[in-house]
PDB file of C-alpha atoms in Angstrom:
ATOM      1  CA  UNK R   1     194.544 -61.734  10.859  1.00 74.00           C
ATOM      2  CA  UNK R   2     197.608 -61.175  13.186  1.00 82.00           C
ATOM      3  CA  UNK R   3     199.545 -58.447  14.182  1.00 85.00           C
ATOM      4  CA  UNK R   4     202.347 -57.957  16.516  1.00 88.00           C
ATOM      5  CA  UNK R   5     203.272 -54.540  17.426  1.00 88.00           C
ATOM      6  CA  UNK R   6     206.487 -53.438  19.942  1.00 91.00           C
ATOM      7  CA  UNK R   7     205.698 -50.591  22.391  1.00 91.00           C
ATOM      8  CA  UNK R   8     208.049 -47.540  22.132  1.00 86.00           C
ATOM      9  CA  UNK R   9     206.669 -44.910  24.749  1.00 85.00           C
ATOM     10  CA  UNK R  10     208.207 -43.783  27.767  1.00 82.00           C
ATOM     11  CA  UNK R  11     205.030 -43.584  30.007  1.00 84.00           C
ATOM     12  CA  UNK R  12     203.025 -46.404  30.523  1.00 89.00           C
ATOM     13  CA  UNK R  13     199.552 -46.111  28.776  1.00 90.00           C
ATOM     14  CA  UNK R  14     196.574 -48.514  28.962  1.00 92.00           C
ATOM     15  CA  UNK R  15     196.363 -51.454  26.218  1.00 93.00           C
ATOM     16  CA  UNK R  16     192.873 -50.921  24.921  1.00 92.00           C
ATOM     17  CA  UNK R  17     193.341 -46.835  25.515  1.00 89.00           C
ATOM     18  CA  UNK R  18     196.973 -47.396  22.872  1.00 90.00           C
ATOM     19  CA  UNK R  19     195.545 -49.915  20.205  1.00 91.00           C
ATOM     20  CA  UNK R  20     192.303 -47.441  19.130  1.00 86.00           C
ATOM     21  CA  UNK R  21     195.490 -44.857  18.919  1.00 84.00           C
ATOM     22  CA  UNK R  22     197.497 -47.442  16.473  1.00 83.00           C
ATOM     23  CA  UNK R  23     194.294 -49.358  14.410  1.00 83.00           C
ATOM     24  CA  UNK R  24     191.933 -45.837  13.675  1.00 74.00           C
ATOM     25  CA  UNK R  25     189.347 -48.323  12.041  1.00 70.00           C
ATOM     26  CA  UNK R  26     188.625 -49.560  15.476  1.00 79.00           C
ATOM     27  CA  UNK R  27     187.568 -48.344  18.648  1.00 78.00           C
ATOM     28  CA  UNK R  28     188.757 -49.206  22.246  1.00 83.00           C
ATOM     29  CA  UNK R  29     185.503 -51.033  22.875  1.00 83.00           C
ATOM     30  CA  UNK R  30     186.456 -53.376  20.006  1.00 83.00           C
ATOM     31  CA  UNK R  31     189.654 -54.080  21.549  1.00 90.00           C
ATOM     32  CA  UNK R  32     187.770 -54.601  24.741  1.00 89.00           C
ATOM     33  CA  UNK R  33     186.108 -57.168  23.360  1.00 86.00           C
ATOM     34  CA  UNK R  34     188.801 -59.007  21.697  1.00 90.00           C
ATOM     35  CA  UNK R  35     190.750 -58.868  24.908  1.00 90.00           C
ATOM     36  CA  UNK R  36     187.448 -60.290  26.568  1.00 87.00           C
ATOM     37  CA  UNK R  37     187.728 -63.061  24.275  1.00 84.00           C
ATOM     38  CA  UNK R  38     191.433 -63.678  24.977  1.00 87.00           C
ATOM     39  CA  UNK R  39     192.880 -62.312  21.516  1.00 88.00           C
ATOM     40  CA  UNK R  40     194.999 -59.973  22.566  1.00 93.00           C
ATOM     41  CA  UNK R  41     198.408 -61.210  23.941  1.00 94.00           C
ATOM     42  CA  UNK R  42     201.490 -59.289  25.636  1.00 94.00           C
ATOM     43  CA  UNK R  43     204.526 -61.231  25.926  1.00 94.00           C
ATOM     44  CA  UNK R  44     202.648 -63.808  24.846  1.00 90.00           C
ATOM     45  CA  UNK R  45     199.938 -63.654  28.141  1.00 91.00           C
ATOM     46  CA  UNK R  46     196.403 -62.625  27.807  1.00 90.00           C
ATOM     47  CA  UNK R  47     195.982 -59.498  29.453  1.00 90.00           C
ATOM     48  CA  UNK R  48     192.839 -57.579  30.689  1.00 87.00           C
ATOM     49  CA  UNK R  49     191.777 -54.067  29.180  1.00 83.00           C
ATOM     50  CA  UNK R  50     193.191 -51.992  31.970  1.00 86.00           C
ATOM     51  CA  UNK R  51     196.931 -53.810  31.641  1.00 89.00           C
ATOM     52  CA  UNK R  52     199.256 -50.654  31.201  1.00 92.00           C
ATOM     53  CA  UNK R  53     201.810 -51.463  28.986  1.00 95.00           C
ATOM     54  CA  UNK R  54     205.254 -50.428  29.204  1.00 93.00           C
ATOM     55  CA  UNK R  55     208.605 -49.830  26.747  1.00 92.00           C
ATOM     56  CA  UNK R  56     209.571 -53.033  25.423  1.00 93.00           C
ATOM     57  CA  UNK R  57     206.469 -54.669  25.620  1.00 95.00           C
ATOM     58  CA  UNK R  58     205.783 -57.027  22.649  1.00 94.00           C
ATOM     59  CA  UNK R  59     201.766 -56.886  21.279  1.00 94.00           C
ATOM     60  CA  UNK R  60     200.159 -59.738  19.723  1.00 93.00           C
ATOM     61  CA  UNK R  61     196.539 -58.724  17.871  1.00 92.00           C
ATOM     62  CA  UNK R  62     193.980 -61.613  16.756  1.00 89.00           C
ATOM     63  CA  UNK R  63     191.635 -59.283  14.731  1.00 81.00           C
ATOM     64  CA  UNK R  64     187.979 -60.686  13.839  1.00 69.00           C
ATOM     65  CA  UNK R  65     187.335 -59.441  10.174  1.00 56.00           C
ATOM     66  CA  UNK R  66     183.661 -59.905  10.928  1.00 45.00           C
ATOM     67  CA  UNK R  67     183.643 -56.933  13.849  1.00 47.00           C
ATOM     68  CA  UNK R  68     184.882 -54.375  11.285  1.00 52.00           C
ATOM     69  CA  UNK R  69     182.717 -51.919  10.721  1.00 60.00           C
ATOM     70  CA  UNK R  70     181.840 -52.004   6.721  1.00 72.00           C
ATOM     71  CA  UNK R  71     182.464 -48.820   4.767  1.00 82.00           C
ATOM     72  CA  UNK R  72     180.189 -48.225   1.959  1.00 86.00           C
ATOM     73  CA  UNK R  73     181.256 -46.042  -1.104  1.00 88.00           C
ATOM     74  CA  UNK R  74     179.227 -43.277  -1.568  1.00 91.00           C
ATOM     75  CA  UNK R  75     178.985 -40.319  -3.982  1.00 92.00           C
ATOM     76  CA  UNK R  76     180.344 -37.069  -1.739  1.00 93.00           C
ATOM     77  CA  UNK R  77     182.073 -33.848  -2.884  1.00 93.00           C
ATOM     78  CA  UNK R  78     184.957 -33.582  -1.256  1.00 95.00           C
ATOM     79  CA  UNK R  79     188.275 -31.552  -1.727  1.00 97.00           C
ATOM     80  CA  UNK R  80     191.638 -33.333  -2.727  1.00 97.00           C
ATOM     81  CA  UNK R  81     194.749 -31.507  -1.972  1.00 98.00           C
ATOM     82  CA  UNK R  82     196.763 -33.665  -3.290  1.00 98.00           C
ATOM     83  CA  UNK R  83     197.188 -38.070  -3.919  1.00 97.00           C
ATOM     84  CA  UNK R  84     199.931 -40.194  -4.986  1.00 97.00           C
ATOM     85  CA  UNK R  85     200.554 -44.473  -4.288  1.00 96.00           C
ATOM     86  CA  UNK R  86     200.748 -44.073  -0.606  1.00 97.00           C
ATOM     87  CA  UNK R  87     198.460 -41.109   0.168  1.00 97.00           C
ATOM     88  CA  UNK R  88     195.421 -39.057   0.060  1.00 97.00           C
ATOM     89  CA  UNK R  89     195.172 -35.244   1.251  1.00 98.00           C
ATOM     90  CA  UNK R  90     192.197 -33.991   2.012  1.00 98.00           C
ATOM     91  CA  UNK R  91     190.360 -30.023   2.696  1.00 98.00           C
ATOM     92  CA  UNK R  92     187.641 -31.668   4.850  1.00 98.00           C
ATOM     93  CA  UNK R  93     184.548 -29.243   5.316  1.00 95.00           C
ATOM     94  CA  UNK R  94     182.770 -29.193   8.659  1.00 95.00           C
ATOM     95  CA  UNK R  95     180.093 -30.447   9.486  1.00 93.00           C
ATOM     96  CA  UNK R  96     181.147 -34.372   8.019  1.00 94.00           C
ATOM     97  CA  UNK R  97     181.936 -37.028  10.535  1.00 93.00           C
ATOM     98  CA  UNK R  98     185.555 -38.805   9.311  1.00 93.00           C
ATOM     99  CA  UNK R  99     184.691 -41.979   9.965  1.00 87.00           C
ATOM    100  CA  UNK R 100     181.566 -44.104   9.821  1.00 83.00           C
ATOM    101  CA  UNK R 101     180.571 -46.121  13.665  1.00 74.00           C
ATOM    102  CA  UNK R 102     177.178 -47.981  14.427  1.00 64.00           C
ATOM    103  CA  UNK R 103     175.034 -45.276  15.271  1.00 65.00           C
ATOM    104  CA  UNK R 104     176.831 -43.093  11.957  1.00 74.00           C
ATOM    105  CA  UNK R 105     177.279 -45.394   9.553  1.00 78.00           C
ATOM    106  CA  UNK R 106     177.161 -43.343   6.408  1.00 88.00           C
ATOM    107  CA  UNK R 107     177.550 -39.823   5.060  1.00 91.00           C
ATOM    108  CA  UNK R 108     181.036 -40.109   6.572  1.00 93.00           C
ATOM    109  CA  UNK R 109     184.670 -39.323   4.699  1.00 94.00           C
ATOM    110  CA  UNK R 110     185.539 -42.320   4.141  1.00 92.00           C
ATOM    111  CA  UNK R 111     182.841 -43.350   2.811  1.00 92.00           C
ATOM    112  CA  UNK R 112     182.885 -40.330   0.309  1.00 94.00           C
ATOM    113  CA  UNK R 113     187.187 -41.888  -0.271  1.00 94.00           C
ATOM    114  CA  UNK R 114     185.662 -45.291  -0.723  1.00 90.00           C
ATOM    115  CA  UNK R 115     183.517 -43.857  -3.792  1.00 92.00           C
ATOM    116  CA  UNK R 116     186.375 -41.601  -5.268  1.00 92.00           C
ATOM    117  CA  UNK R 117     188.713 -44.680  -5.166  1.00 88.00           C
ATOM    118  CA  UNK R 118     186.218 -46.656  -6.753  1.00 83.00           C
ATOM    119  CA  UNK R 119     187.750 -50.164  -5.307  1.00 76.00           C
ATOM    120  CA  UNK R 120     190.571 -49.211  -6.515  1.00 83.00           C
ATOM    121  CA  UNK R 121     192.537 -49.336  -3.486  1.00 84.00           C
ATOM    122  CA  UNK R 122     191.664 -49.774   0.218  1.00 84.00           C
ATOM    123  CA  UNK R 123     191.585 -45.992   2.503  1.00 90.00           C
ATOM    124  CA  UNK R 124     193.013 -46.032   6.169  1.00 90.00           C
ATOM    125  CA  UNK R 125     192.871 -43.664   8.682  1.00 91.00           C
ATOM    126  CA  UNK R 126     195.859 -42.369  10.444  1.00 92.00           C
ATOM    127  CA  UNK R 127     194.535 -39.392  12.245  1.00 93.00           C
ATOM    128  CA  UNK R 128     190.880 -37.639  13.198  1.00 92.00           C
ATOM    129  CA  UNK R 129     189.496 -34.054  12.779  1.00 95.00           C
ATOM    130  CA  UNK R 130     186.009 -33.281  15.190  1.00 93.00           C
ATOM    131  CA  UNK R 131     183.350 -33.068  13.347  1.00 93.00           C
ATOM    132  CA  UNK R 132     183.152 -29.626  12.932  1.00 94.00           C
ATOM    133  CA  UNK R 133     186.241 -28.940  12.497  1.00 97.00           C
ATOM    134  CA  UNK R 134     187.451 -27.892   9.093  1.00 98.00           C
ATOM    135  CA  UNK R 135     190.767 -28.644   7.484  1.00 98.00           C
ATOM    136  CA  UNK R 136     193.702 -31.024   6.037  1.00 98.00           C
ATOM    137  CA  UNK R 137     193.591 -34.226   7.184  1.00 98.00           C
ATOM    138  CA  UNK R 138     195.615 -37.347   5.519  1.00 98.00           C
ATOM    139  CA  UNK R 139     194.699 -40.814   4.534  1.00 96.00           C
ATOM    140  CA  UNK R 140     197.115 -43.631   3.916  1.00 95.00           C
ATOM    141  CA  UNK R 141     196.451 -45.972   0.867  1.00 94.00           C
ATOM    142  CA  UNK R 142     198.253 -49.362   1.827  1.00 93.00           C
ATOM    143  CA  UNK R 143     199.816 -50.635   4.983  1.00 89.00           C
ATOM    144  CA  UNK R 144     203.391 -49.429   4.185  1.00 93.00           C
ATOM    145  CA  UNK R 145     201.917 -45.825   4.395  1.00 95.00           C
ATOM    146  CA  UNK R 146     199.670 -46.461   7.338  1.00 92.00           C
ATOM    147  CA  UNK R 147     202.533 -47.889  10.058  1.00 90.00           C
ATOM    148  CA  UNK R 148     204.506 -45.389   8.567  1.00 94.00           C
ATOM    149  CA  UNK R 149     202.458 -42.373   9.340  1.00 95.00           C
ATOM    150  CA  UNK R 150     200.643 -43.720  12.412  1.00 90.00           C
ATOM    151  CA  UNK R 151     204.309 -44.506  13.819  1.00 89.00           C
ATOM    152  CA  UNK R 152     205.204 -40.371  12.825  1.00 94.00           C
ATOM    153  CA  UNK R 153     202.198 -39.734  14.908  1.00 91.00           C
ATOM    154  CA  UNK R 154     203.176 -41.830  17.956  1.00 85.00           C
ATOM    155  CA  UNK R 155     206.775 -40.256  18.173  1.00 88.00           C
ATOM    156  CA  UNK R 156     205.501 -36.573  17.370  1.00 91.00           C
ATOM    157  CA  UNK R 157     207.182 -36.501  14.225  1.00 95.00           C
ATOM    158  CA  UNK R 158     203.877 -35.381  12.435  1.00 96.00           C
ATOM    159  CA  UNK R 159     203.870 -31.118  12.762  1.00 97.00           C
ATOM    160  CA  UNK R 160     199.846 -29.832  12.851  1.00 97.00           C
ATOM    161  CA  UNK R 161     199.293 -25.904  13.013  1.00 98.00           C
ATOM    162  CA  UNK R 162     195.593 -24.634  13.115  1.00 98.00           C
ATOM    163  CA  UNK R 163     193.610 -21.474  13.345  1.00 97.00           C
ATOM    164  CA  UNK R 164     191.365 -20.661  15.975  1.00 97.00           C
ATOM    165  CA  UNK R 165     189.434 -18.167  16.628  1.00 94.00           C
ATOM    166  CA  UNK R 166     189.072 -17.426  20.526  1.00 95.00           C
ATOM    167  CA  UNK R 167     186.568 -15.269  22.541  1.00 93.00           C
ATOM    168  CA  UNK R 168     188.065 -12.343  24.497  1.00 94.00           C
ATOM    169  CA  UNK R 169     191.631 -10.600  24.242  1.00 95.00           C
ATOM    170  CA  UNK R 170     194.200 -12.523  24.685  1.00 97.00           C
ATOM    171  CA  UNK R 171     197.532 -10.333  26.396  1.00 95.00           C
ATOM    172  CA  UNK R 172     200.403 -12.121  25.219  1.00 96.00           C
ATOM    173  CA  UNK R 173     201.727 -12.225  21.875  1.00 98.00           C
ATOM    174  CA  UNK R 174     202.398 -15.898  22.257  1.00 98.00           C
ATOM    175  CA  UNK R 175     201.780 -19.036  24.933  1.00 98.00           C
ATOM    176  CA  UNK R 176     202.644 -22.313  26.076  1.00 98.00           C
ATOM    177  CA  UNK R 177     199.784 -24.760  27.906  1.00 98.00           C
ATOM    178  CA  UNK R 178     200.922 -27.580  29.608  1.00 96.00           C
ATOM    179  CA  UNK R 179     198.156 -29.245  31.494  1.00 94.00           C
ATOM    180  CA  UNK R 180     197.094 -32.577  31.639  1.00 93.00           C
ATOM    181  CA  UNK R 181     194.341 -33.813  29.952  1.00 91.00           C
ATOM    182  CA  UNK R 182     191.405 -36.583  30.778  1.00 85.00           C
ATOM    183  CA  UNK R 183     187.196 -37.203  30.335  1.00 78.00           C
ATOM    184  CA  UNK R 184     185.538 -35.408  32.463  1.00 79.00           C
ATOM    185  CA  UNK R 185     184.113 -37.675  35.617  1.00 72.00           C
ATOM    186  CA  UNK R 186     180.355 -35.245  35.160  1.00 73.00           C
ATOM    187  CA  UNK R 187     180.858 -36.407  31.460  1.00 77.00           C
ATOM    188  CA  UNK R 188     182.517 -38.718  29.617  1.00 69.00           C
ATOM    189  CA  UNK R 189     182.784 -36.801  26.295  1.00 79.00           C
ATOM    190  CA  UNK R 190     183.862 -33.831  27.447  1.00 88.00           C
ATOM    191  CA  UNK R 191     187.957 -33.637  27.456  1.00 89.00           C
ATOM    192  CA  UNK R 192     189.111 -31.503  30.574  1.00 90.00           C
ATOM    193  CA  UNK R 193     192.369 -30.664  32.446  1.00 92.00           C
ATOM    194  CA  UNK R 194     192.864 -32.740  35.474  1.00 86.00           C
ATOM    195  CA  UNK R 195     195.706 -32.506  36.995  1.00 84.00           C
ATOM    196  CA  UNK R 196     195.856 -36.082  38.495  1.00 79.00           C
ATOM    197  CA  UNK R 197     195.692 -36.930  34.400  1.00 78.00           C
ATOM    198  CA  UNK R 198     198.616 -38.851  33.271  1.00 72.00           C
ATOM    199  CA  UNK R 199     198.096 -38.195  29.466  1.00 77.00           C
ATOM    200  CA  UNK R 200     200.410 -34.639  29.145  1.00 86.00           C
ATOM    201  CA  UNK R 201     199.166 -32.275  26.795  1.00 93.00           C
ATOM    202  CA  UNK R 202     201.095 -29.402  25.612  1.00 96.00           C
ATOM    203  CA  UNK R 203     199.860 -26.718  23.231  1.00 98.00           C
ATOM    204  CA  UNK R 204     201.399 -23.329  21.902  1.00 98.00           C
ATOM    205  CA  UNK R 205     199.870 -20.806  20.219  1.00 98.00           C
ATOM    206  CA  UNK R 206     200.572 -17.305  18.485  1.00 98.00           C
ATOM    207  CA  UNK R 207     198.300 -14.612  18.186  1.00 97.00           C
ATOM    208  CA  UNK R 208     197.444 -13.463  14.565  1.00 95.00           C
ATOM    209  CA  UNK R 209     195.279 -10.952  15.398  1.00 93.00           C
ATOM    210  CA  UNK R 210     192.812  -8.920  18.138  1.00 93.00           C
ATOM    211  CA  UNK R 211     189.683  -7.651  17.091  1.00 88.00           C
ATOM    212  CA  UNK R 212     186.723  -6.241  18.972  1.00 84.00           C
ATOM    213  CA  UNK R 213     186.189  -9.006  21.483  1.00 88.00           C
ATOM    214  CA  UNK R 214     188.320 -11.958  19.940  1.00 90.00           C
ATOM    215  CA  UNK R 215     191.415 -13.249  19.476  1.00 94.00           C
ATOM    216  CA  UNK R 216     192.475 -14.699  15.876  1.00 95.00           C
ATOM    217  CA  UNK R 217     195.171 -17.769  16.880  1.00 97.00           C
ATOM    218  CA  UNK R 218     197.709 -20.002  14.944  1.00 97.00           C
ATOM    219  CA  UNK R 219     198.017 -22.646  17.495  1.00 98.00           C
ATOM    220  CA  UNK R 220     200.498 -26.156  16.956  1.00 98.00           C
ATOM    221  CA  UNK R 221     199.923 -28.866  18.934  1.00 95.00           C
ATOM    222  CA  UNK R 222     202.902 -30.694  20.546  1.00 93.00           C
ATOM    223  CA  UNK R 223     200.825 -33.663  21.643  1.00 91.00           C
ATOM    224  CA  UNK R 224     197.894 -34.800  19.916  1.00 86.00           C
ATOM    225  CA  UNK R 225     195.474 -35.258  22.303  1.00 89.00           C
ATOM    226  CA  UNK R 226     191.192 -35.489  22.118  1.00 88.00           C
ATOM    227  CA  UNK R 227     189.597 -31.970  21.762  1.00 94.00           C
ATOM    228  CA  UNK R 228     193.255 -30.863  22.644  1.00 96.00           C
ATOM    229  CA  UNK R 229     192.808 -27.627  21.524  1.00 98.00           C
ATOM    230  CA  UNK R 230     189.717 -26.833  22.391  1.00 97.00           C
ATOM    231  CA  UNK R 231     190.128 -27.844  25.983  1.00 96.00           C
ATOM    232  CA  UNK R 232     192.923 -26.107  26.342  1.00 98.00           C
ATOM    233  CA  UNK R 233     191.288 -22.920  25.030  1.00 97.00           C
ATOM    234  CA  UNK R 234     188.488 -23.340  27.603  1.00 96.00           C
ATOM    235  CA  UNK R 235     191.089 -23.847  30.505  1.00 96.00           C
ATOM    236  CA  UNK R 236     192.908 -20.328  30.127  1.00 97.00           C
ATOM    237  CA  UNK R 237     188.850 -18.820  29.832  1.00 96.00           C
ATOM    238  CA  UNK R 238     189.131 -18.501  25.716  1.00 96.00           C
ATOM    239  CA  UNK R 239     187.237 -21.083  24.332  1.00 95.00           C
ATOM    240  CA  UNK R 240     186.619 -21.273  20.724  1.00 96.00           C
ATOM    241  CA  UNK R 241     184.098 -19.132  19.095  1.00 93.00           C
ATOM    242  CA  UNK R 242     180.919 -21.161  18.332  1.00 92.00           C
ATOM    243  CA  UNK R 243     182.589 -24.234  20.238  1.00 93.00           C
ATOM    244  CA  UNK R 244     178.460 -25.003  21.821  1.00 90.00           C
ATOM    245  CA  UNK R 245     180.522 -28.027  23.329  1.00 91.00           C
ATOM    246  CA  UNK R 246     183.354 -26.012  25.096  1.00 93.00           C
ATOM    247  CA  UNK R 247     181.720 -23.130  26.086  1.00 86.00           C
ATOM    248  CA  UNK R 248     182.686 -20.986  23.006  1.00 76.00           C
ATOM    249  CA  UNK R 249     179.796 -18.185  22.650  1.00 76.00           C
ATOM    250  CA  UNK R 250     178.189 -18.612  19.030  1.00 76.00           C
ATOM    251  CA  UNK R 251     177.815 -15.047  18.058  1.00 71.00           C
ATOM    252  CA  UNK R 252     180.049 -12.853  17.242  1.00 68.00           C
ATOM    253  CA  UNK R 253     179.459  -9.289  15.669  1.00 64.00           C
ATOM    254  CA  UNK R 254     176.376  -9.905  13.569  1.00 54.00           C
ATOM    255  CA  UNK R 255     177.225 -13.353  12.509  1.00 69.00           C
ATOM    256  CA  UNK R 256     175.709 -16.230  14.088  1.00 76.00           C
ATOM    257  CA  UNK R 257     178.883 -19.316  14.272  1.00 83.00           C
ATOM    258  CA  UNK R 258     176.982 -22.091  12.933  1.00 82.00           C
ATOM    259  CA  UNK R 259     180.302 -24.680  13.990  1.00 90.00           C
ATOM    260  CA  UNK R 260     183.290 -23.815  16.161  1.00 93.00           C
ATOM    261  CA  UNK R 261     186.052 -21.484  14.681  1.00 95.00           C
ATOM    262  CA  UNK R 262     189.023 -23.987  14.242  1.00 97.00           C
ATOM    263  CA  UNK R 263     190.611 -25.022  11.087  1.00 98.00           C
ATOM    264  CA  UNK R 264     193.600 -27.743  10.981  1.00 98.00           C
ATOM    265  CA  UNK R 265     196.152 -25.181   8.462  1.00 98.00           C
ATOM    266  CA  UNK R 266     198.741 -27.484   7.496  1.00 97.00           C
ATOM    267  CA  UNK R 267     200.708 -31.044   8.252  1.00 98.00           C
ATOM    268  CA  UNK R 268     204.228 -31.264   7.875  1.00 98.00           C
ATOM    269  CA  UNK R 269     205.348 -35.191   7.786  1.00 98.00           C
ATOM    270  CA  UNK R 270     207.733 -37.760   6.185  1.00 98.00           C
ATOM    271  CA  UNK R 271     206.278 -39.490   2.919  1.00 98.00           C
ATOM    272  CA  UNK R 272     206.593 -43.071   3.480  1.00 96.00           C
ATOM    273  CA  UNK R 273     207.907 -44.006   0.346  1.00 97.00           C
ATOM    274  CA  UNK R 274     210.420 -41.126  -0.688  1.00 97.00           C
ATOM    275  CA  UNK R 275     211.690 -40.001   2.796  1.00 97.00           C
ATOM    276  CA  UNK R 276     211.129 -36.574   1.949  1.00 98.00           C
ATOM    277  CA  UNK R 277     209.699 -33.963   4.626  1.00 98.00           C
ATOM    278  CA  UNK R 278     206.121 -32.779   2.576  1.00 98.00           C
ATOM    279  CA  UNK R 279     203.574 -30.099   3.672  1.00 98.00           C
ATOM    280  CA  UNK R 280     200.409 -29.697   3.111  1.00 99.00           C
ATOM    281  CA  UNK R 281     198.086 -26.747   3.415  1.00 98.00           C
ATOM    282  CA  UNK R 282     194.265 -25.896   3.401  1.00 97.00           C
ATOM    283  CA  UNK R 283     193.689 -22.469   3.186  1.00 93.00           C
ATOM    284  CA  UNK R 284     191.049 -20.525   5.795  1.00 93.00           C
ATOM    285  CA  UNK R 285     187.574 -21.385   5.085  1.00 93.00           C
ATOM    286  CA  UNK R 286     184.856 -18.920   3.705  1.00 90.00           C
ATOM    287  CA  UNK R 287     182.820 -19.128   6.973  1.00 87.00           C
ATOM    288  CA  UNK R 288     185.981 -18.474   9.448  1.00 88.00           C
ATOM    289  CA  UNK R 289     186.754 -15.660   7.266  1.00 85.00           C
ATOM    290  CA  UNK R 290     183.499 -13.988   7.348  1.00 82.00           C
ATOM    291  CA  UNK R 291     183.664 -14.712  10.908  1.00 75.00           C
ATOM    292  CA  UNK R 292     187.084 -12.376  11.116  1.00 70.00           C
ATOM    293  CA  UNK R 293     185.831 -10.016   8.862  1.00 73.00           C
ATOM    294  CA  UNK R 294     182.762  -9.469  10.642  1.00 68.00           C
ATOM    295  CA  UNK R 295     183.881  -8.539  14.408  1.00 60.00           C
ATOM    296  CA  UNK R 296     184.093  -4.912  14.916  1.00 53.00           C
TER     297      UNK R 296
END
């Protein structure tokens, strides 16, 4: 199968780094590999991994069917918001990988979309959620609806607020972070601000509510970077509550955090086949709320 894709962005980005960004049902170290084996093209010349690309530049993929991971349909509860033709809505629970890789291959939500759909229709993925992080997160159900939404994401059409819930006081009624984000040098999947990063990352948030020693936030997210948010809490010395990854302390009152305190609220996008600007909202989970209630 080929694909050719044009590049729209301003600032320059590596090839590999922007094709796991476009195709979510592959990594960058697939991409690697194909352009190790010369099947990846730009202006029609076989580039290396670390070629940045720039606007204007025209993308030819050679995908290799056989290096797609295979998703099995499996029997999971999960919570629909809300499906149609083109797309699939999800309250994802923490505590379930999105997607299935080598090491997870199973358990995963698409493989618990693979068994609701029955082989009915095929699932993509158009965006992530961490682990355990709860929340809505959307699926596309045919091509149309995945270069649709994936292009929504790209230009920052695609509106994402979440809760968090943040240790200490925070001062201001509402913020703006702007710091550049990148892996960590120490270790490679921790997200940190580096200021020699080129990837800019820009978050706001509003505070909901202070109680004892936290912070209840509804935060947006202008750009929609890895472990965005929870980076960014740790820069300004707020990490997320039971974030073991970030910092974030894990108790809080008398309740033990058994996964960090953040919870993707709503998405606000365009529906790929009627044009219409559609919302979509998952309401605070239990645990977060029990966290709330229980500071003092």
């Amino acid at each position: 199968m080929q694909e050719k894709i044009i590049y729209e962005k301003f600032e320059r980005e590596r090839a590999d780094s922007y094709l796991a960004s476009i195709y979510k049902d592959y990594s960058r170290s697939y991409f690697q590999k194909l352009m190790d084996r010369q099947r990846v093209f730009v202006n029609d010349k076989i580039i290396p991994a670390s070629r940045k690309l720039k606007r204007g530049d025209i993308i030819t993929v050679e995908f290799e069917k056989e290096e797609k991971l295979h998703i099995k349909p499996e029997k999971i509860k999960i919570d629909i918001i809300y499906e149609d033709d083109d797309i699939v809505v999800v309250n994802k629970q923490s505590g379930i990988v999105v997607h299935p890789s080598y090491g997870h291959p199973s358990g995963t939500l698409l493989n618990a979309l693979m068994g609701h759909s029955a082989g009915k229709y095929n699932t993509y993925l158009v965006h992530r959620l961490d682990k355990d992080t709860s929340g809505v997160i959307i699926f596309a159900k045919n091509e149309k609806a995945k270069i649709s939404i994936s292009k929504q994401f790209q230009k920052r059409v695609v509106k994402k607020i979440y809760y968090a819930a943040v240790k200490g006081i925070i001062a201001e009624n509402r913020g703006i972070i702007k710091a550049p984000l990148g892996r960590s040098p120490q270790n490679r999947k921790i997200i940190s601000v580096n200021p020699l990063a080129k990837k800019t990352a820009i978050t706001e948030f509003k505070v909901i509510e202070r109680k004892g020693d936290y912070t209840l936030l509804k935060v947006r997210i202008i750009t929609g970077r890895t472990h965005q948010i929870r980076s960014h809490m740790k820069y300004i010395k707020h990490p997320v509550i039971g974030d073991r990854q970030y910092g974030g302390p894990e108790i809080i009152g008398v309740k033990r955090c058994e996964r960090q305190m953040l919870h993707a609220y709503n998405i606000t996008f365009i529906h790929p086949s009627t044009l219409k600007t559609v919302k979509f909202t998952a309401q605070l989970p239990n645990d977060m709320k029990e966290i709330v209630n229980s500071a003092k």
